[in-house]
Protein backbone atom coordinates (compact mmCIF):
# COMPACT_ATOMS: atom_id res chain seq x y z
CA UNK A 1 0.00 0.00 0.00
CA UNK A 2 2.83 2.44 0.77
CA UNK A 3 5.93 3.08 -1.30
CA UNK A 4 7.91 4.83 1.43
CA UNK A 5 7.67 6.51 4.81
CA UNK A 6 9.90 9.37 5.94
CA UNK A 7 10.22 10.56 9.52
CA UNK A 8 11.92 13.87 10.14
CA UNK A 9 15.04 13.83 12.30
CA UNK A 10 16.53 16.46 14.57
CA UNK A 11 19.54 14.27 15.45
CA UNK A 12 20.11 12.12 12.37
CA UNK A 13 23.04 10.09 13.72
CA UNK A 14 21.14 9.23 16.92
CA UNK A 15 18.00 8.18 15.03
CA UNK A 16 20.03 6.19 12.51
CA UNK A 17 21.68 4.21 15.32
CA UNK A 18 18.29 3.76 17.03
CA UNK A 19 16.60 2.40 13.90
CA UNK A 20 19.59 0.19 13.04
CA UNK A 21 19.02 -1.58 16.39
CA UNK A 22 15.21 -1.59 16.33
CA UNK A 23 14.67 -2.65 12.72
CA UNK A 24 17.27 -5.44 12.63
CA UNK A 25 14.99 -7.96 14.45
CA UNK A 26 12.35 -7.26 11.79
CA UNK A 27 14.73 -8.13 8.96
CA UNK A 28 15.19 -4.58 7.67
CA UNK A 29 18.66 -3.43 6.65
CA UNK A 30 20.06 0.06 6.25
CA UNK A 31 21.34 0.66 2.73
CA UNK A 32 23.50 3.38 1.23
CA UNK A 33 21.43 5.48 -1.11
CA UNK A 34 23.02 7.93 -3.53
CA UNK A 35 22.12 11.53 -2.82
CA UNK A 36 19.04 12.78 -4.63
CA UNK A 37 19.93 16.40 -3.90
CA UNK A 38 17.77 16.50 -0.78
CA UNK A 39 18.87 16.72 2.83
CA UNK A 40 20.87 13.91 4.49
CA UNK A 41 19.00 10.84 5.65
CA UNK A 42 19.15 7.08 6.23
CA UNK A 43 17.09 4.38 4.50
CA UNK A 44 16.09 0.80 5.40
CA UNK A 45 14.74 -1.96 3.15
CA UNK A 46 13.89 -5.63 3.25
CA UNK A 47 16.81 -7.59 1.71
CA UNK A 48 16.35 -8.14 -2.01
CA UNK A 49 13.55 -5.58 -2.31
CA UNK A 50 13.52 -1.99 -3.53
CA UNK A 51 10.13 -1.07 -2.03
CA UNK A 52 8.71 -0.23 0.47
CA UNK A 53 11.31 2.09 1.96
CA UNK A 54 11.65 3.62 5.42
CA UNK A 55 13.68 6.80 5.96
CA UNK A 56 14.72 9.15 8.71
CA UNK A 57 15.83 12.43 7.22
CA UNK A 58 16.51 16.05 8.00
CA UNK A 59 13.42 18.01 6.85
CA UNK A 60 13.46 19.40 3.30
CA UNK A 61 12.20 22.80 4.48
CA UNK A 62 15.11 23.30 6.89
CA UNK A 63 12.85 23.71 9.92
CA UNK A 64 13.29 21.47 12.98
CA UNK A 65 11.60 18.06 12.76
CA UNK A 66 8.71 17.35 15.12
CA UNK A 67 6.63 14.27 15.85
CA UNK A 68 3.01 14.06 14.76
CA UNK A 69 0.37 13.73 17.47
CA UNK A 70 -1.84 10.86 16.34
CA UNK A 71 0.76 9.60 13.85
CA UNK A 72 2.07 6.04 14.13
CA UNK A 73 4.39 4.00 11.92
CA UNK A 74 3.70 0.26 12.18
CA UNK A 75 6.23 -2.37 11.12
CA UNK A 76 5.31 -5.95 10.17
CA UNK A 77 7.30 -8.54 12.12
CA UNK A 78 8.06 -12.09 10.97
CA UNK A 79 7.19 -13.57 14.39
CA UNK A 80 6.07 -12.68 17.91
CA UNK A 81 9.70 -13.16 18.98
CA UNK A 82 10.72 -10.46 16.48
CA UNK A 83 8.09 -8.13 18.00
CA UNK A 84 9.58 -8.79 21.43
CA UNK A 85 13.15 -8.21 20.17
CA UNK A 86 12.28 -4.95 18.39
CA UNK A 87 10.47 -3.62 21.47
CA UNK A 88 13.40 -4.56 23.75
CA UNK A 89 15.79 -2.85 21.31
CA UNK A 90 13.55 0.23 21.36
CA UNK A 91 13.76 0.40 25.16
CA UNK A 92 17.50 -0.24 25.35
CA UNK A 93 18.29 2.39 22.68
CA UNK A 94 16.53 5.42 24.14
CA UNK A 95 12.92 4.70 23.14
CA UNK A 96 9.88 4.99 25.41
CA UNK A 97 7.37 2.25 26.21
CA UNK A 98 3.83 2.84 24.92
CA UNK A 99 2.57 -0.74 25.30
CA UNK A 100 4.38 -4.00 26.06
CA UNK A 101 4.29 -6.91 23.61
CA UNK A 102 1.21 -9.08 23.74
CA UNK A 103 -1.91 -10.30 22.00
CA UNK A 104 -4.49 -7.64 21.22
CA UNK A 105 -7.52 -9.67 20.12
CA UNK A 106 -9.66 -6.53 19.78
CA UNK A 107 -7.68 -5.79 16.58
CA UNK A 108 -7.55 -9.37 15.23
CA UNK A 109 -7.48 -12.81 16.90
CA UNK A 110 -3.75 -13.27 16.19
CA UNK A 111 -2.63 -9.61 16.45
CA UNK A 112 0.58 -9.63 18.49
CA UNK A 113 1.96 -6.15 18.90
CA UNK A 114 4.06 -3.75 20.92
CA UNK A 115 4.21 0.04 20.97
CA UNK A 116 6.79 2.68 21.76
CA UNK A 117 8.28 6.01 20.80
CA UNK A 118 11.65 6.69 19.24
CA UNK A 119 14.05 9.15 20.94
CA UNK A 120 12.42 12.06 19.10
CA UNK A 121 8.85 11.13 20.04
CA UNK A 122 7.61 9.34 16.90
CA UNK A 123 5.15 6.57 17.81
CA UNK A 124 5.97 3.09 16.53
CA UNK A 125 4.23 -0.27 16.47
CA UNK A 126 5.70 -3.70 15.81
CA UNK A 127 3.08 -6.27 14.83
CA UNK A 128 2.90 -9.92 13.87
CA UNK A 129 -0.17 -11.24 12.04
CA UNK A 130 -0.47 -14.30 9.83
CA UNK A 131 -1.90 -12.06 7.07
CA UNK A 132 1.32 -9.99 6.97
CA UNK A 133 3.71 -12.87 6.37
CA UNK A 134 4.17 -12.01 2.69
CA UNK A 135 5.47 -8.59 3.79
CA UNK A 136 8.19 -9.94 6.06
CA UNK A 137 11.33 -11.99 5.71
CA UNK A 138 12.62 -14.50 8.17
CA UNK A 139 14.84 -12.54 10.53
CA UNK A 140 15.91 -15.53 12.56
CA UNK A 141 13.26 -14.84 15.19
PDB file of C-alpha atoms in Angstrom:
ATOM      1  CA  UNK A   1       0.000   0.000   0.000  1.00  0.00           C
ATOM      2  CA  UNK A   2       2.829   2.436   0.772  1.00  0.00           C
ATOM      3  CA  UNK A   3       5.931   3.080  -1.295  1.00  0.00           C
ATOM      4  CA  UNK A   4       7.911   4.834   1.435  1.00  0.00           C
ATOM      5  CA  UNK A   5       7.667   6.509   4.805  1.00  0.00           C
ATOM      6  CA  UNK A   6       9.896   9.370   5.938  1.00  0.00           C
ATOM      7  CA  UNK A   7      10.220  10.564   9.525  1.00  0.00           C
ATOM      8  CA  UNK A   8      11.917  13.874  10.141  1.00  0.00           C
ATOM      9  CA  UNK A   9      15.041  13.834  12.304  1.00  0.00           C
ATOM     10  CA  UNK A  10      16.526  16.461  14.566  1.00  0.00           C
ATOM     11  CA  UNK A  11      19.542  14.266  15.450  1.00  0.00           C
ATOM     12  CA  UNK A  12      20.109  12.117  12.374  1.00  0.00           C
ATOM     13  CA  UNK A  13      23.036  10.093  13.723  1.00  0.00           C
ATOM     14  CA  UNK A  14      21.145   9.226  16.920  1.00  0.00           C
ATOM     15  CA  UNK A  15      18.001   8.185  15.032  1.00  0.00           C
ATOM     16  CA  UNK A  16      20.034   6.190  12.508  1.00  0.00           C
ATOM     17  CA  UNK A  17      21.684   4.207  15.324  1.00  0.00           C
ATOM     18  CA  UNK A  18      18.289   3.755  17.032  1.00  0.00           C
ATOM     19  CA  UNK A  19      16.603   2.401  13.895  1.00  0.00           C
ATOM     20  CA  UNK A  20      19.588   0.187  13.045  1.00  0.00           C
ATOM     21  CA  UNK A  21      19.020  -1.578  16.389  1.00  0.00           C
ATOM     22  CA  UNK A  22      15.214  -1.592  16.332  1.00  0.00           C
ATOM     23  CA  UNK A  23      14.669  -2.648  12.721  1.00  0.00           C
ATOM     24  CA  UNK A  24      17.267  -5.443  12.625  1.00  0.00           C
ATOM     25  CA  UNK A  25      14.990  -7.957  14.447  1.00  0.00           C
ATOM     26  CA  UNK A  26      12.345  -7.255  11.786  1.00  0.00           C
ATOM     27  CA  UNK A  27      14.732  -8.135   8.958  1.00  0.00           C
ATOM     28  CA  UNK A  28      15.191  -4.576   7.666  1.00  0.00           C
ATOM     29  CA  UNK A  29      18.663  -3.429   6.650  1.00  0.00           C
ATOM     30  CA  UNK A  30      20.059   0.060   6.248  1.00  0.00           C
ATOM     31  CA  UNK A  31      21.344   0.664   2.731  1.00  0.00           C
ATOM     32  CA  UNK A  32      23.500   3.382   1.235  1.00  0.00           C
ATOM     33  CA  UNK A  33      21.430   5.481  -1.105  1.00  0.00           C
ATOM     34  CA  UNK A  34      23.021   7.925  -3.529  1.00  0.00           C
ATOM     35  CA  UNK A  35      22.117  11.529  -2.818  1.00  0.00           C
ATOM     36  CA  UNK A  36      19.041  12.782  -4.625  1.00  0.00           C
ATOM     37  CA  UNK A  37      19.928  16.399  -3.897  1.00  0.00           C
ATOM     38  CA  UNK A  38      17.771  16.504  -0.777  1.00  0.00           C
ATOM     39  CA  UNK A  39      18.871  16.717   2.828  1.00  0.00           C
ATOM     40  CA  UNK A  40      20.871  13.914   4.492  1.00  0.00           C
ATOM     41  CA  UNK A  41      19.003  10.838   5.654  1.00  0.00           C
ATOM     42  CA  UNK A  42      19.150   7.078   6.227  1.00  0.00           C
ATOM     43  CA  UNK A  43      17.088   4.376   4.496  1.00  0.00           C
ATOM     44  CA  UNK A  44      16.090   0.797   5.404  1.00  0.00           C
ATOM     45  CA  UNK A  45      14.739  -1.963   3.154  1.00  0.00           C
ATOM     46  CA  UNK A  46      13.891  -5.634   3.247  1.00  0.00           C
ATOM     47  CA  UNK A  47      16.806  -7.592   1.712  1.00  0.00           C
ATOM     48  CA  UNK A  48      16.349  -8.138  -2.009  1.00  0.00           C
ATOM     49  CA  UNK A  49      13.552  -5.579  -2.310  1.00  0.00           C
ATOM     50  CA  UNK A  50      13.524  -1.992  -3.526  1.00  0.00           C
ATOM     51  CA  UNK A  51      10.130  -1.071  -2.032  1.00  0.00           C
ATOM     52  CA  UNK A  52       8.713  -0.231   0.466  1.00  0.00           C
ATOM     53  CA  UNK A  53      11.307   2.090   1.957  1.00  0.00           C
ATOM     54  CA  UNK A  54      11.646   3.619   5.419  1.00  0.00           C
ATOM     55  CA  UNK A  55      13.684   6.802   5.960  1.00  0.00           C
ATOM     56  CA  UNK A  56      14.722   9.150   8.713  1.00  0.00           C
ATOM     57  CA  UNK A  57      15.834  12.431   7.221  1.00  0.00           C
ATOM     58  CA  UNK A  58      16.507  16.055   8.002  1.00  0.00           C
ATOM     59  CA  UNK A  59      13.422  18.015   6.854  1.00  0.00           C
ATOM     60  CA  UNK A  60      13.459  19.404   3.305  1.00  0.00           C
ATOM     61  CA  UNK A  61      12.198  22.799   4.475  1.00  0.00           C
ATOM     62  CA  UNK A  62      15.111  23.302   6.892  1.00  0.00           C
ATOM     63  CA  UNK A  63      12.851  23.708   9.921  1.00  0.00           C
ATOM     64  CA  UNK A  64      13.289  21.475  12.980  1.00  0.00           C
ATOM     65  CA  UNK A  65      11.600  18.063  12.761  1.00  0.00           C
ATOM     66  CA  UNK A  66       8.708  17.354  15.122  1.00  0.00           C
ATOM     67  CA  UNK A  67       6.631  14.266  15.846  1.00  0.00           C
ATOM     68  CA  UNK A  68       3.015  14.061  14.760  1.00  0.00           C
ATOM     69  CA  UNK A  69       0.368  13.726  17.466  1.00  0.00           C
ATOM     70  CA  UNK A  70      -1.840  10.865  16.343  1.00  0.00           C
ATOM     71  CA  UNK A  71       0.758   9.601  13.853  1.00  0.00           C
ATOM     72  CA  UNK A  72       2.065   6.038  14.127  1.00  0.00           C
ATOM     73  CA  UNK A  73       4.387   3.996  11.920  1.00  0.00           C
ATOM     74  CA  UNK A  74       3.704   0.255  12.183  1.00  0.00           C
ATOM     75  CA  UNK A  75       6.235  -2.371  11.124  1.00  0.00           C
ATOM     76  CA  UNK A  76       5.312  -5.951  10.167  1.00  0.00           C
ATOM     77  CA  UNK A  77       7.300  -8.542  12.121  1.00  0.00           C
ATOM     78  CA  UNK A  78       8.057 -12.095  10.967  1.00  0.00           C
ATOM     79  CA  UNK A  79       7.186 -13.573  14.388  1.00  0.00           C
ATOM     80  CA  UNK A  80       6.067 -12.685  17.907  1.00  0.00           C
ATOM     81  CA  UNK A  81       9.704 -13.158  18.980  1.00  0.00           C
ATOM     82  CA  UNK A  82      10.721 -10.460  16.484  1.00  0.00           C
ATOM     83  CA  UNK A  83       8.090  -8.125  17.998  1.00  0.00           C
ATOM     84  CA  UNK A  84       9.584  -8.791  21.432  1.00  0.00           C
ATOM     85  CA  UNK A  85      13.145  -8.214  20.175  1.00  0.00           C
ATOM     86  CA  UNK A  86      12.280  -4.954  18.385  1.00  0.00           C
ATOM     87  CA  UNK A  87      10.467  -3.621  21.470  1.00  0.00           C
ATOM     88  CA  UNK A  88      13.396  -4.560  23.750  1.00  0.00           C
ATOM     89  CA  UNK A  89      15.790  -2.853  21.307  1.00  0.00           C
ATOM     90  CA  UNK A  90      13.551   0.228  21.364  1.00  0.00           C
ATOM     91  CA  UNK A  91      13.758   0.395  25.163  1.00  0.00           C
ATOM     92  CA  UNK A  92      17.497  -0.245  25.346  1.00  0.00           C
ATOM     93  CA  UNK A  93      18.287   2.394  22.679  1.00  0.00           C
ATOM     94  CA  UNK A  94      16.526   5.417  24.137  1.00  0.00           C
ATOM     95  CA  UNK A  95      12.924   4.696  23.142  1.00  0.00           C
ATOM     96  CA  UNK A  96       9.881   4.992  25.413  1.00  0.00           C
ATOM     97  CA  UNK A  97       7.365   2.249  26.209  1.00  0.00           C
ATOM     98  CA  UNK A  98       3.830   2.840  24.924  1.00  0.00           C
ATOM     99  CA  UNK A  99       2.571  -0.745  25.299  1.00  0.00           C
ATOM    100  CA  UNK A 100       4.384  -3.996  26.059  1.00  0.00           C
ATOM    101  CA  UNK A 101       4.295  -6.913  23.607  1.00  0.00           C
ATOM    102  CA  UNK A 102       1.213  -9.080  23.736  1.00  0.00           C
ATOM    103  CA  UNK A 103      -1.906 -10.296  21.997  1.00  0.00           C
ATOM    104  CA  UNK A 104      -4.490  -7.641  21.220  1.00  0.00           C
ATOM    105  CA  UNK A 105      -7.525  -9.666  20.119  1.00  0.00           C
ATOM    106  CA  UNK A 106      -9.664  -6.532  19.777  1.00  0.00           C
ATOM    107  CA  UNK A 107      -7.677  -5.791  16.577  1.00  0.00           C
ATOM    108  CA  UNK A 108      -7.550  -9.368  15.234  1.00  0.00           C
ATOM    109  CA  UNK A 109      -7.483 -12.810  16.898  1.00  0.00           C
ATOM    110  CA  UNK A 110      -3.748 -13.266  16.187  1.00  0.00           C
ATOM    111  CA  UNK A 111      -2.625  -9.608  16.447  1.00  0.00           C
ATOM    112  CA  UNK A 112       0.577  -9.633  18.488  1.00  0.00           C
ATOM    113  CA  UNK A 113       1.957  -6.152  18.903  1.00  0.00           C
ATOM    114  CA  UNK A 114       4.060  -3.745  20.924  1.00  0.00           C
ATOM    115  CA  UNK A 115       4.214   0.042  20.974  1.00  0.00           C
ATOM    116  CA  UNK A 116       6.794   2.677  21.763  1.00  0.00           C
ATOM    117  CA  UNK A 117       8.280   6.010  20.799  1.00  0.00           C
ATOM    118  CA  UNK A 118      11.646   6.693  19.242  1.00  0.00           C
ATOM    119  CA  UNK A 119      14.053   9.146  20.940  1.00  0.00           C
ATOM    120  CA  UNK A 120      12.419  12.059  19.100  1.00  0.00           C
ATOM    121  CA  UNK A 121       8.845  11.131  20.042  1.00  0.00           C
ATOM    122  CA  UNK A 122       7.609   9.336  16.900  1.00  0.00           C
ATOM    123  CA  UNK A 123       5.149   6.572  17.811  1.00  0.00           C
ATOM    124  CA  UNK A 124       5.974   3.090  16.535  1.00  0.00           C
ATOM    125  CA  UNK A 125       4.226  -0.267  16.473  1.00  0.00           C
ATOM    126  CA  UNK A 126       5.700  -3.700  15.810  1.00  0.00           C
ATOM    127  CA  UNK A 127       3.082  -6.273  14.826  1.00  0.00           C
ATOM    128  CA  UNK A 128       2.903  -9.917  13.866  1.00  0.00           C
ATOM    129  CA  UNK A 129      -0.169 -11.242  12.045  1.00  0.00           C
ATOM    130  CA  UNK A 130      -0.465 -14.302   9.833  1.00  0.00           C
ATOM    131  CA  UNK A 131      -1.897 -12.057   7.072  1.00  0.00           C
ATOM    132  CA  UNK A 132       1.322  -9.993   6.974  1.00  0.00           C
ATOM    133  CA  UNK A 133       3.707 -12.871   6.368  1.00  0.00           C
ATOM    134  CA  UNK A 134       4.171 -12.008   2.687  1.00  0.00           C
ATOM    135  CA  UNK A 135       5.475  -8.586   3.794  1.00  0.00           C
ATOM    136  CA  UNK A 136       8.185  -9.943   6.060  1.00  0.00           C
ATOM    137  CA  UNK A 137      11.328 -11.987   5.707  1.00  0.00           C
ATOM    138  CA  UNK A 138      12.625 -14.497   8.175  1.00  0.00           C
ATOM    139  CA  UNK A 139      14.841 -12.538  10.527  1.00  0.00           C
ATOM    140  CA  UNK A 140      15.907 -15.525  12.558  1.00  0.00           C
ATOM    141  CA  UNK A 141      13.263 -14.842  15.193  1.00  0.00           C
TER     142      UNK A 141
END
